[in-house]
């Protein structure tokens, strides 16, 4: 397990592998390292921040010590259920109706009570907040809390220990903005303030891109993308602040691009990831980095970039086939 700065409780996440990808490097025109968060205990990066937050509330950080945890959403719920089980606390996970049966089953296997509520994450989150009104129960927000961001910052500290020099860019996907906030915090902490972050979304789940264009938070009327893990109708205020404090380049891809990238990555690296991760992969496969260089938005030449492979715990081969059929990619 990774050591926590300043000591304290041992974290629940692992130090994830950092591997060079020859296929992605060929496609992107520069050396690409993969930070494999898909091999975390619950299949995504969320165990970093949520694990840190759950440890905090179970020890009484800001509370009298939690008696139970209430997270909204599938991947965040998975992380919370895993940590709750380790801490000996009950967890009730609220998921929207778009959540697949496999995710619900895995949550129940981890010992969580699952409640299906609403059609999108935002509605599930409102229900989680209601349930957390019970005495001693604490709502675990998946992306909008300083402790979550601090937990995610551990990813960058690991990069600092593994790389000989700072990367020329970090490529990641943005949903609610927790990973972005954590990576920006980590870059500041390790002395890499000039490393740009390239933030990928899909159209129909592009609340961060919409906020950047408007210069304020924007609430999407609905989530129409197949990348449900990116499906926060409103990005966190901290994500927008990060774009004002740090160099963040927003890029949006079509659902079809993301799903094609998922399939290509499966062939190239023999790892199945979710369409949310496919959005970031699509930037590398489609030549977006080269275009950003031509536009003067990225340096030339690039020494290396890091891709955060954010998660693969919420997809199966059958679901990938279903997405391809839905999008007419068969």
mmCIF file of C-alpha atoms in Angstrom:
data_model
loop_
_atom_site.group_PDB
_atom_site.id
_atom_site.type_symbol
_atom_site.label_atom_id
_atom_site.label_comp_id
_atom_site.label_asym_id
_atom_site.label_seq_id
_atom_site.Cartn_x
_atom_site.Cartn_y
_atom_site.Cartn_z
ATOM 1 C CA UNK A 1 0.000 0.000 0.000
ATOM 2 C CA UNK A 2 1.096 3.539 -0.675
ATOM 3 C CA UNK A 3 2.315 5.447 2.343
ATOM 4 C CA UNK A 4 0.155 8.402 3.282
ATOM 5 C CA UNK A 5 2.003 11.731 3.610
ATOM 6 C CA UNK A 6 2.561 12.522 7.249
ATOM 7 C CA UNK A 7 1.635 9.030 8.378
ATOM 8 C CA UNK A 8 -1.876 8.196 9.494
ATOM 9 C CA UNK A 9 -4.076 5.306 8.495
ATOM 10 C CA UNK A 10 -2.960 2.919 5.796
ATOM 11 C CA UNK A 11 -4.921 3.649 2.591
ATOM 12 C CA UNK A 12 -7.150 1.123 0.849
ATOM 13 C CA UNK A 13 -5.836 1.728 -2.672
ATOM 14 C CA UNK A 14 -2.782 0.100 -4.204
ATOM 15 C CA UNK A 15 0.135 1.769 -5.975
ATOM 16 C CA UNK A 16 -1.133 1.156 -9.485
ATOM 17 C CA UNK A 17 1.219 0.086 -12.298
ATOM 18 C CA UNK A 18 2.665 2.651 -14.690
ATOM 19 C CA UNK A 19 3.381 0.974 -18.027
ATOM 20 C CA UNK A 20 4.407 2.239 -21.424
ATOM 21 C CA UNK A 21 1.954 1.429 -24.221
ATOM 22 C CA UNK A 22 3.586 0.909 -27.597
ATOM 23 C CA UNK A 23 0.254 0.924 -29.520
ATOM 24 C CA UNK A 24 -0.905 4.149 -27.861
ATOM 25 C CA UNK A 25 2.531 5.697 -28.363
ATOM 26 C CA UNK A 26 2.379 4.942 -32.085
ATOM 27 C CA UNK A 27 -1.116 6.409 -32.342
ATOM 28 C CA UNK A 28 -0.316 9.536 -30.317
ATOM 29 C CA UNK A 29 3.061 10.202 -31.877
ATOM 30 C CA UNK A 30 4.789 10.342 -28.489
ATOM 31 C CA UNK A 31 5.628 8.015 -25.623
ATOM 32 C CA UNK A 32 2.457 7.187 -23.660
ATOM 33 C CA UNK A 33 2.488 5.783 -20.141
ATOM 34 C CA UNK A 34 -0.669 4.181 -18.770
ATOM 35 C CA UNK A 35 -1.506 4.729 -15.091
ATOM 36 C CA UNK A 36 -3.604 1.600 -14.592
ATOM 37 C CA UNK A 37 -6.287 2.619 -12.130
ATOM 38 C CA UNK A 38 -8.519 -0.102 -13.581
ATOM 39 C CA UNK A 39 -6.600 -2.632 -11.448
ATOM 40 C CA UNK A 40 -7.496 -0.937 -8.161
ATOM 41 C CA UNK A 41 -9.395 -3.218 -5.709
ATOM 42 C CA UNK A 42 -12.781 -1.912 -6.896
ATOM 43 C CA UNK A 43 -11.813 -1.393 -10.531
ATOM 44 C CA UNK A 44 -11.383 2.388 -10.597
ATOM 45 C CA UNK A 45 -9.442 5.357 -9.237
ATOM 46 C CA UNK A 46 -12.321 6.251 -6.912
ATOM 47 C CA UNK A 47 -10.991 4.022 -4.139
ATOM 48 C CA UNK A 48 -8.250 6.624 -3.606
ATOM 49 C CA UNK A 49 -10.379 9.607 -2.689
ATOM 50 C CA UNK A 50 -13.386 7.784 -1.333
ATOM 51 C CA UNK A 51 -11.202 5.530 0.791
ATOM 52 C CA UNK A 52 -9.545 8.608 2.285
ATOM 53 C CA UNK A 53 -12.892 10.282 2.919
ATOM 54 C CA UNK A 54 -14.423 7.163 4.521
ATOM 55 C CA UNK A 55 -11.439 6.771 6.842
ATOM 56 C CA UNK A 56 -11.868 10.394 7.843
ATOM 57 C CA UNK A 57 -15.555 10.135 8.719
ATOM 58 C CA UNK A 58 -15.203 6.761 10.420
ATOM 59 C CA UNK A 59 -12.591 8.307 12.713
ATOM 60 C CA UNK A 60 -14.861 11.257 13.462
ATOM 61 C CA UNK A 61 -13.444 13.826 11.037
ATOM 62 C CA UNK A 62 -16.128 16.506 11.240
ATOM 63 C CA UNK A 63 -18.573 14.020 12.784
ATOM 64 C CA UNK A 64 -18.885 11.989 15.948
ATOM 65 C CA UNK A 65 -17.780 8.941 13.966
ATOM 66 C CA UNK A 66 -19.994 7.552 11.235
ATOM 67 C CA UNK A 67 -22.430 4.740 11.963
ATOM 68 C CA UNK A 68 -23.108 4.137 8.264
ATOM 69 C CA UNK A 69 -22.166 5.414 4.815
ATOM 70 C CA UNK A 70 -24.458 6.515 1.977
ATOM 71 C CA UNK A 71 -22.836 7.055 -1.431
ATOM 72 C CA UNK A 72 -24.604 7.666 -4.752
ATOM 73 C CA UNK A 73 -23.524 6.027 -8.005
ATOM 74 C CA UNK A 74 -22.041 2.755 -9.197
ATOM 75 C CA UNK A 75 -18.233 3.128 -9.190
ATOM 76 C CA UNK A 76 -18.284 5.450 -6.183
ATOM 77 C CA UNK A 77 -20.686 3.096 -4.475
ATOM 78 C CA UNK A 78 -18.365 0.184 -5.182
ATOM 79 C CA UNK A 79 -15.467 1.991 -3.552
ATOM 80 C CA UNK A 80 -17.564 2.974 -0.550
ATOM 81 C CA UNK A 81 -19.016 -0.511 -0.121
ATOM 82 C CA UNK A 82 -15.523 -2.019 -0.234
ATOM 83 C CA UNK A 83 -14.159 0.401 2.359
ATOM 84 C CA UNK A 84 -17.271 0.134 4.562
ATOM 85 C CA UNK A 85 -16.835 -3.623 4.663
ATOM 86 C CA UNK A 86 -13.201 -3.213 5.725
ATOM 87 C CA UNK A 87 -14.195 -0.690 8.399
ATOM 88 C CA UNK A 88 -17.095 -2.778 9.668
ATOM 89 C CA UNK A 89 -19.689 -0.146 8.751
ATOM 90 C CA UNK A 90 -22.993 -0.620 6.905
ATOM 91 C CA UNK A 91 -23.415 1.072 3.523
ATOM 92 C CA UNK A 92 -26.521 1.939 1.543
ATOM 93 C CA UNK A 93 -25.690 2.711 -2.089
ATOM 94 C CA UNK A 94 -28.191 4.692 -4.161
ATOM 95 C CA UNK A 95 -27.873 4.110 -7.897
ATOM 96 C CA UNK A 96 -29.868 5.488 -10.842
ATOM 97 C CA UNK A 97 -31.981 3.162 -12.963
ATOM 98 C CA UNK A 98 -29.361 3.267 -15.729
ATOM 99 C CA UNK A 99 -27.044 1.167 -13.544
ATOM 100 C CA UNK A 100 -26.458 -2.325 -14.924
ATOM 101 C CA UNK A 101 -27.541 -5.438 -12.997
ATOM 102 C CA UNK A 102 -23.941 -6.609 -12.776
ATOM 103 C CA UNK A 103 -22.977 -3.516 -10.801
ATOM 104 C CA UNK A 104 -25.931 -3.957 -8.457
ATOM 105 C CA UNK A 105 -24.961 -7.593 -7.900
ATOM 106 C CA UNK A 106 -21.340 -6.720 -7.101
ATOM 107 C CA UNK A 107 -22.460 -4.028 -4.652
ATOM 108 C CA UNK A 108 -24.642 -6.559 -2.854
ATOM 109 C CA UNK A 109 -21.789 -9.069 -2.821
ATOM 110 C CA UNK A 110 -19.729 -6.463 -0.979
ATOM 111 C CA UNK A 111 -22.449 -6.338 1.666
ATOM 112 C CA UNK A 112 -24.093 -3.054 0.677
ATOM 113 C CA UNK A 113 -27.812 -2.372 0.620
ATOM 114 C CA UNK A 114 -28.712 -1.077 -2.846
ATOM 115 C CA UNK A 115 -31.537 1.331 -3.581
ATOM 116 C CA UNK A 116 -32.411 2.203 -7.187
ATOM 117 C CA UNK A 117 -33.676 5.761 -7.437
ATOM 118 C CA UNK A 118 -34.065 8.214 -10.321
ATOM 119 C CA UNK A 119 -32.849 8.068 -13.884
ATOM 120 C CA UNK A 120 -29.527 9.939 -13.544
ATOM 121 C CA UNK A 121 -26.774 10.309 -10.967
ATOM 122 C CA UNK A 122 -27.985 13.722 -9.782
ATOM 123 C CA UNK A 123 -31.348 12.264 -8.728
ATOM 124 C CA UNK A 124 -29.648 9.363 -6.955
ATOM 125 C CA UNK A 125 -27.450 11.853 -5.127
ATOM 126 C CA UNK A 126 -30.475 13.788 -3.837
ATOM 127 C CA UNK A 127 -31.897 10.552 -2.442
ATOM 128 C CA UNK A 128 -28.544 9.693 -0.812
ATOM 129 C CA UNK A 129 -28.544 13.084 0.903
ATOM 130 C CA UNK A 130 -32.040 12.372 2.243
ATOM 131 C CA UNK A 131 -30.992 8.978 3.614
ATOM 132 C CA UNK A 132 -27.938 10.522 5.254
ATOM 133 C CA UNK A 133 -30.242 12.590 7.485
ATOM 134 C CA UNK A 134 -30.513 9.502 9.705
ATOM 135 C CA UNK A 135 -28.538 9.881 12.906
ATOM 136 C CA UNK A 136 -24.914 8.845 12.457
ATOM 137 C CA UNK A 137 -25.130 8.165 8.720
ATOM 138 C CA UNK A 138 -22.845 10.174 6.424
ATOM 139 C CA UNK A 139 -23.285 10.949 2.742
ATOM 140 C CA UNK A 140 -20.101 10.161 0.785
ATOM 141 C CA UNK A 141 -20.010 12.459 -2.206
ATOM 142 C CA UNK A 142 -18.093 10.792 -5.042
ATOM 143 C CA UNK A 143 -16.346 13.885 -6.385
ATOM 144 C CA UNK A 144 -17.144 17.121 -4.552
ATOM 145 C CA UNK A 145 -15.206 17.095 -1.274
ATOM 146 C CA UNK A 146 -11.656 18.273 -0.407
ATOM 147 C CA UNK A 147 -10.807 14.939 1.238
ATOM 148 C CA UNK A 148 -11.746 13.103 -1.951
ATOM 149 C CA UNK A 149 -9.500 15.391 -3.995
ATOM 150 C CA UNK A 150 -6.643 14.896 -1.546
ATOM 151 C CA UNK A 151 -7.055 11.140 -1.857
ATOM 152 C CA UNK A 152 -6.899 11.304 -5.641
ATOM 153 C CA UNK A 153 -3.760 13.469 -5.430
ATOM 154 C CA UNK A 154 -1.882 10.326 -4.357
ATOM 155 C CA UNK A 155 -1.953 9.275 -8.018
ATOM 156 C CA UNK A 156 0.365 12.155 -8.945
ATOM 157 C CA UNK A 157 2.684 11.472 -6.026
ATOM 158 C CA UNK A 158 3.131 7.974 -7.426
ATOM 159 C CA UNK A 159 3.917 9.412 -10.868
ATOM 160 C CA UNK A 160 6.560 11.624 -9.276
ATOM 161 C CA UNK A 161 8.211 8.550 -7.757
ATOM 162 C CA UNK A 162 8.065 6.516 -10.994
ATOM 163 C CA UNK A 163 8.964 8.966 -13.771
ATOM 164 C CA UNK A 164 12.452 10.305 -14.372
ATOM 165 C CA UNK A 165 11.049 13.709 -15.356
ATOM 166 C CA UNK A 166 7.696 15.443 -15.371
ATOM 167 C CA UNK A 167 5.365 14.423 -18.215
ATOM 168 C CA UNK A 168 4.405 16.873 -20.948
ATOM 169 C CA UNK A 169 0.683 16.273 -20.303
ATOM 170 C CA UNK A 170 -1.732 14.134 -18.303
ATOM 171 C CA UNK A 171 -4.780 12.835 -20.158
ATOM 172 C CA UNK A 172 -7.859 11.934 -18.122
ATOM 173 C CA UNK A 173 -11.639 11.738 -18.299
ATOM 174 C CA UNK A 174 -13.918 14.190 -16.484
ATOM 175 C CA UNK A 175 -17.307 13.303 -15.026
ATOM 176 C CA UNK A 176 -18.060 15.308 -11.900
ATOM 177 C CA UNK A 177 -14.509 16.622 -11.725
ATOM 178 C CA UNK A 178 -13.112 14.819 -8.680
ATOM 179 C CA UNK A 179 -10.230 13.179 -10.537
ATOM 180 C CA UNK A 180 -9.370 16.455 -12.250
ATOM 181 C CA UNK A 181 -9.356 18.295 -8.913
ATOM 182 C CA UNK A 182 -7.187 15.623 -7.339
ATOM 183 C CA UNK A 183 -4.685 15.554 -10.194
ATOM 184 C CA UNK A 184 -4.367 19.347 -10.184
ATOM 185 C CA UNK A 185 -3.843 19.277 -6.418
ATOM 186 C CA UNK A 186 -1.220 16.571 -6.831
ATOM 187 C CA UNK A 187 0.614 18.474 -9.556
ATOM 188 C CA UNK A 188 0.836 21.486 -7.263
ATOM 189 C CA UNK A 189 2.036 19.363 -4.351
ATOM 190 C CA UNK A 190 4.870 17.635 -6.236
ATOM 191 C CA UNK A 191 6.139 20.798 -7.926
ATOM 192 C CA UNK A 192 4.758 20.143 -11.413
ATOM 193 C CA UNK A 193 2.549 23.245 -11.784
ATOM 194 C CA UNK A 194 3.199 23.617 -15.509
ATOM 195 C CA UNK A 195 2.076 20.130 -16.613
ATOM 196 C CA UNK A 196 -1.114 20.581 -18.651
ATOM 197 C CA UNK A 197 -4.133 18.361 -18.056
ATOM 198 C CA UNK A 198 -6.130 17.262 -21.097
ATOM 199 C CA UNK A 199 -9.693 16.607 -19.942
ATOM 200 C CA UNK A 200 -11.904 14.322 -22.039
ATOM 201 C CA UNK A 201 -15.694 14.087 -22.058
ATOM 202 C CA UNK A 202 -18.366 12.723 -24.376
ATOM 203 C CA UNK A 203 -21.087 14.865 -25.921
ATOM 204 C CA UNK A 204 -24.207 14.408 -23.826
ATOM 205 C CA UNK A 205 -22.152 14.247 -20.622
ATOM 206 C CA UNK A 206 -20.087 17.382 -21.240
ATOM 207 C CA UNK A 207 -20.947 19.471 -18.176
ATOM 208 C CA UNK A 208 -17.311 20.508 -17.665
ATOM 209 C CA UNK A 209 -16.871 21.674 -21.257
ATOM 210 C CA UNK A 210 -20.170 23.562 -21.088
ATOM 211 C CA UNK A 211 -19.070 25.271 -17.868
ATOM 212 C CA UNK A 212 -15.772 26.338 -19.423
ATOM 213 C CA UNK A 213 -17.531 27.824 -22.436
ATOM 214 C CA UNK A 214 -20.049 29.690 -20.275
ATOM 215 C CA UNK A 215 -17.555 30.760 -17.620
ATOM 216 C CA UNK A 216 -19.900 29.428 -14.928
ATOM 217 C CA UNK A 217 -21.453 26.160 -13.824
ATOM 218 C CA UNK A 218 -23.957 24.792 -16.327
ATOM 219 C CA UNK A 219 -26.541 22.087 -15.667
ATOM 220 C CA UNK A 220 -27.183 19.834 -18.647
ATOM 221 C CA UNK A 221 -30.903 19.161 -19.211
ATOM 222 C CA UNK A 222 -30.205 15.420 -19.297
ATOM 223 C CA UNK A 223 -27.424 12.878 -19.768
ATOM 224 C CA UNK A 224 -27.678 11.420 -23.257
ATOM 225 C CA UNK A 225 -24.204 9.852 -23.542
ATOM 226 C CA UNK A 226 -23.594 6.119 -23.174
ATOM 227 C CA UNK A 227 -20.669 7.015 -20.888
ATOM 228 C CA UNK A 228 -22.829 6.915 -17.765
ATOM 229 C CA UNK A 229 -19.828 7.216 -15.428
ATOM 230 C CA UNK A 230 -19.354 10.732 -16.817
ATOM 231 C CA UNK A 231 -22.997 11.514 -16.216
ATOM 232 C CA UNK A 232 -23.007 14.387 -13.732
ATOM 233 C CA UNK A 233 -25.399 17.015 -15.039
ATOM 234 C CA UNK A 234 -23.382 19.709 -13.238
ATOM 235 C CA UNK A 235 -19.642 19.524 -12.737
ATOM 236 C CA UNK A 236 -18.222 20.469 -9.337
ATOM 237 C CA UNK A 237 -17.360 24.110 -8.736
ATOM 238 C CA UNK A 238 -13.828 23.024 -7.863
ATOM 239 C CA UNK A 239 -13.346 21.578 -11.374
ATOM 240 C CA UNK A 240 -14.115 24.972 -12.880
ATOM 241 C CA UNK A 241 -11.734 26.632 -10.406
ATOM 242 C CA UNK A 242 -9.009 24.177 -11.426
ATOM 243 C CA UNK A 243 -9.329 25.311 -15.040
ATOM 244 C CA UNK A 244 -8.843 28.887 -13.877
ATOM 245 C CA UNK A 245 -5.811 28.045 -11.710
ATOM 246 C CA UNK A 246 -4.128 25.465 -13.925
ATOM 247 C CA UNK A 247 -3.696 24.787 -17.627
ATOM 248 C CA UNK A 248 -6.593 22.465 -18.480
ATOM 249 C CA UNK A 249 -7.447 21.661 -22.094
ATOM 250 C CA UNK A 250 -11.021 20.475 -22.576
ATOM 251 C CA UNK A 251 -11.793 18.020 -25.390
ATOM 252 C CA UNK A 252 -15.133 16.370 -26.209
ATOM 253 C CA UNK A 253 -15.597 13.232 -28.330
ATOM 254 C CA UNK A 254 -18.591 11.426 -29.767
ATOM 255 C CA UNK A 255 -19.925 8.303 -28.065
ATOM 256 C CA UNK A 256 -18.952 6.256 -31.108
ATOM 257 C CA UNK A 257 -15.334 7.459 -30.824
ATOM 258 C CA UNK A 258 -15.219 6.453 -27.164
ATOM 259 C CA UNK A 259 -16.670 2.999 -27.774
ATOM 260 C CA UNK A 260 -14.368 2.355 -30.742
ATOM 261 C CA UNK A 261 -11.452 3.348 -28.522
ATOM 262 C CA UNK A 262 -12.592 0.878 -25.841
ATOM 263 C CA UNK A 263 -12.622 -1.926 -28.405
ATOM 264 C CA UNK A 264 -9.255 -0.946 -29.869
ATOM 265 C CA UNK A 265 -7.708 -0.742 -26.395
ATOM 266 C CA UNK A 266 -9.034 -4.222 -25.643
ATOM 267 C CA UNK A 267 -7.245 -5.520 -28.740
ATOM 268 C CA UNK A 268 -4.076 -3.503 -28.085
ATOM 269 C CA UNK A 269 -3.631 -3.983 -24.336
ATOM 270 C CA UNK A 270 -6.052 -6.846 -23.527
ATOM 271 C CA UNK A 271 -7.928 -4.714 -20.977
ATOM 272 C CA UNK A 272 -11.632 -3.922 -21.077
ATOM 273 C CA UNK A 273 -12.464 -0.436 -19.802
ATOM 274 C CA UNK A 274 -15.619 1.665 -19.594
ATOM 275 C CA UNK A 275 -16.684 4.265 -22.187
ATOM 276 C CA UNK A 276 -15.691 6.970 -19.700
ATOM 277 C CA UNK A 277 -12.093 5.831 -20.086
ATOM 278 C CA UNK A 278 -12.755 5.422 -23.807
ATOM 279 C CA UNK A 279 -13.248 9.190 -24.047
ATOM 280 C CA UNK A 280 -9.652 9.750 -22.909
ATOM 281 C CA UNK A 281 -8.367 6.913 -25.089
ATOM 282 C CA UNK A 282 -10.128 8.405 -28.110
ATOM 283 C CA UNK A 283 -8.003 11.546 -27.814
ATOM 284 C CA UNK A 284 -4.861 9.457 -28.289
ATOM 285 C CA UNK A 285 -6.203 7.161 -30.995
ATOM 286 C CA UNK A 286 -7.773 9.954 -33.056
ATOM 287 C CA UNK A 287 -4.759 12.233 -33.381
ATOM 288 C CA UNK A 288 -6.131 14.935 -31.074
ATOM 289 C CA UNK A 289 -2.732 15.447 -29.428
ATOM 290 C CA UNK A 290 -1.139 16.165 -32.793
ATOM 291 C CA UNK A 291 -3.942 18.593 -33.595
ATOM 292 C CA UNK A 292 -3.450 20.393 -30.284
ATOM 293 C CA UNK A 293 0.235 20.695 -31.132
ATOM 294 C CA UNK A 294 -0.557 22.159 -34.552
ATOM 295 C CA UNK A 295 -2.874 24.653 -32.871
ATOM 296 C CA UNK A 296 -0.098 25.679 -30.487
ATOM 297 C CA UNK A 297 -1.984 24.426 -27.429
ATOM 298 C CA UNK A 298 0.557 21.700 -26.641
ATOM 299 C CA UNK A 299 4.326 21.815 -26.870
ATOM 300 C CA UNK A 300 6.386 20.313 -29.689
ATOM 301 C CA UNK A 301 7.937 17.839 -29.449
ATOM 302 C CA UNK A 302 6.285 15.959 -26.599
ATOM 303 C CA UNK A 303 8.583 13.791 -24.496
ATOM 304 C CA UNK A 304 5.862 11.683 -22.906
ATOM 305 C CA UNK A 305 2.272 11.872 -21.728
ATOM 306 C CA UNK A 306 0.453 9.947 -19.010
ATOM 307 C CA UNK A 307 -2.977 8.465 -19.630
ATOM 308 C CA UNK A 308 -5.073 7.767 -16.535
ATOM 309 C CA UNK A 309 -6.857 4.485 -17.282
ATOM 310 C CA UNK A 310 -9.616 5.426 -14.879
ATOM 311 C CA UNK A 311 -11.687 2.255 -14.626
ATOM 312 C CA UNK A 312 -13.124 -0.921 -16.034
ATOM 313 C CA UNK A 313 -15.180 -2.378 -13.218
ATOM 314 C CA UNK A 314 -18.558 -1.490 -14.723
ATOM 315 C CA UNK A 315 -18.473 -3.123 -18.151
ATOM 316 C CA UNK A 316 -18.614 -6.634 -19.579
ATOM 317 C CA UNK A 317 -17.974 -8.034 -23.037
ATOM 318 C CA UNK A 318 -21.730 -8.370 -23.530
ATOM 319 C CA UNK A 319 -22.255 -4.712 -22.612
ATOM 320 C CA UNK A 320 -19.576 -3.647 -25.085
ATOM 321 C CA UNK A 321 -21.358 -5.594 -27.819
ATOM 322 C CA UNK A 322 -24.617 -3.922 -26.786
ATOM 323 C CA UNK A 323 -23.073 -0.454 -26.984
ATOM 324 C CA UNK A 324 -21.668 -1.167 -30.431
ATOM 325 C CA UNK A 325 -25.092 -2.312 -31.619
ATOM 326 C CA UNK A 326 -26.792 0.708 -30.045
ATOM 327 C CA UNK A 327 -24.415 3.069 -31.841
ATOM 328 C CA UNK A 328 -24.529 1.232 -35.154
ATOM 329 C CA UNK A 329 -20.894 0.127 -34.974
ATOM 330 C CA UNK A 330 -21.483 -3.553 -35.729
#
